[in-house]
Amino acid sequence: MISSRTLLREEIEHVWNIDRSEVADNIYRFENGTLVLRPADSQPFSAGWPPGEAKKSTPILRDCFDRGGWFYGAFEGGELVGVVVLDNKRIGKYKDQLQLKFLHVSRSYRQKGLGTRLFELAKATARGRGAKRLYISANPSENTVNFYLRLGCAVAAEPDQELFDLEPEDIHLECDA
Ligand SMILES: CC(C)(COP(=O)(O)OP(=O)(O)OC[C@H]1O[C@@H](n2cnc3c(N)ncnc32)[C@H](O)[C@@H]1OP(=O)(O)O)[C@@H](O)C(=O)NCCC(=O)NCCS
């Protein structure tokens, strides 16, 4: 049975135990104002997290935690199988958006509604914190972008410049909180 709760700071490193592996046959590009699906020319996640990801991103996640970011995990038998992180830093022209910073479900737990549940909880948390919109810099894989579109997200009208510069290949999305 899956149980869920907020994560402790010392549990942040456990997010790298999530099976990130994914083969994406197609990826989205944002071209001439529209989303276009193209065959993927590489598979950066076929074997799980790319080398160096934990070393690079653990301090970033800890900083997020320390400024009040919301970390929530789903567990089965003590194993972390899904995680969602909502940053606490207000972004956007009106500083009324919060970023969904991280959302991952282990491969064998996907397609069961867990990602949707974690997303909706993050949205409710953003709303509770007074945000009007949720901002998502999404992995461009077909599965990921379709997931967010199905949940009512749309291409961000005005991409956040800092987040766009960090992940220019991502699809930058937003939705009402
Ligand atoms: C994107 C991701 C978080 C989605 O998580 P998930 O747990 O598979 O999400 P859900 O199960 O709620 O929804 C996935 C699909 O399964 C379908 N689904 C949900 N419950 C289902 C069920 N009981 N039976 C069959 N299908 C179901 C949903 O309709 C949805 O379809 P769509 O997204 O193709 O339109 C997950 O695939 C993932 O971790 N991917 C790799 C990491 C990643 O890209 N993260 C996002 C970073 S920005």
Tab-separated table of C-alpha atoms in Angstrom, residues 10-69:
chain	number	residue	atom	x	y	z
A	10	GLU	CA	17.895	14.480	5.348
A	11	GLU	CA	15.662	12.440	3.025
A	12	ILE	CA	16.327	14.662	0.026
A	13	GLU	CA	19.137	12.389	-1.169
A	14	HIS	CA	16.674	9.487	-1.351
A	15	VAL	CA	15.029	11.063	-4.394
A	16	TRP	CA	17.879	9.601	-6.461
A	17	ASN	CA	16.614	6.110	-5.564
A	18	ILE	CA	13.564	6.782	-7.719
A	19	ASP	CA	13.795	4.794	-10.933
A	20	ARG	CA	13.959	7.700	-13.399
A	21	SER	CA	14.443	5.496	-16.444
A	22	GLU	CA	12.297	6.355	-19.424
A	23	VAL	CA	12.539	5.756	-23.140
A	24	ALA	CA	11.002	8.611	-25.067
A	25	ASP	CA	10.395	7.897	-28.738
A	26	ASN	CA	9.222	11.435	-29.356
A	27	ILE	CA	9.960	14.782	-27.810
A	28	TYR	CA	8.206	18.115	-28.035
A	29	ARG	CA	9.790	21.313	-29.371
A	30	PHE	CA	8.292	24.756	-29.150
A	31	GLU	CA	8.630	26.125	-32.675
A	32	ASN	CA	7.001	29.189	-34.216
A	33	GLY	CA	4.627	29.571	-31.334
A	34	THR	CA	3.409	25.998	-31.294
A	35	LEU	CA	4.248	22.586	-29.858
A	36	VAL	CA	5.663	20.173	-32.435
A	37	LEU	CA	6.354	16.483	-31.810
A	38	ARG	CA	9.645	15.169	-33.261
A	39	PRO	CA	11.435	11.815	-33.059
A	40	ALA	CA	13.945	11.870	-30.188
A	41	ASP	CA	17.571	11.792	-31.321
A	42	SER	CA	18.943	10.716	-27.936
A	43	GLN	CA	17.785	8.889	-24.825
A	44	PRO	CA	19.285	10.760	-21.861
A	45	PHE	CA	17.126	8.912	-19.306
A	46	SER	CA	17.101	5.368	-20.685
A	47	ALA	CA	19.401	4.148	-17.890
A	48	GLY	CA	18.018	6.348	-15.120
A	49	TRP	CA	19.425	9.616	-13.780
A	50	PRO	CA	22.201	11.025	-15.970
A	51	PRO	CA	25.691	10.751	-14.445
A	52	GLY	CA	26.386	13.552	-11.970
A	53	GLU	CA	22.725	14.493	-11.494
A	54	ALA	CA	22.647	13.700	-7.771
A	55	LYS	CA	25.843	15.669	-7.098
A	56	LYS	CA	24.637	18.638	-9.133
A	57	SER	CA	21.036	18.776	-7.972
A	58	THR	CA	21.132	17.746	-4.291
A	59	PRO	CA	22.461	21.179	-3.170
A	60	ILE	CA	19.858	22.886	-5.386
A	61	LEU	CA	17.078	20.875	-3.744
A	62	ARG	CA	18.491	21.562	-0.254
A	63	ASP	CA	18.501	25.313	-0.978
A	64	CYS	CA	14.903	25.001	-2.114
A	65	PHE	CA	14.016	23.162	1.111
A	66	ASP	CA	15.783	25.815	3.223
A	67	ARG	CA	13.777	28.665	1.690
A	68	GLY	CA	10.533	26.899	2.549
A	69	GLY	CA	10.034	24.602	-0.444
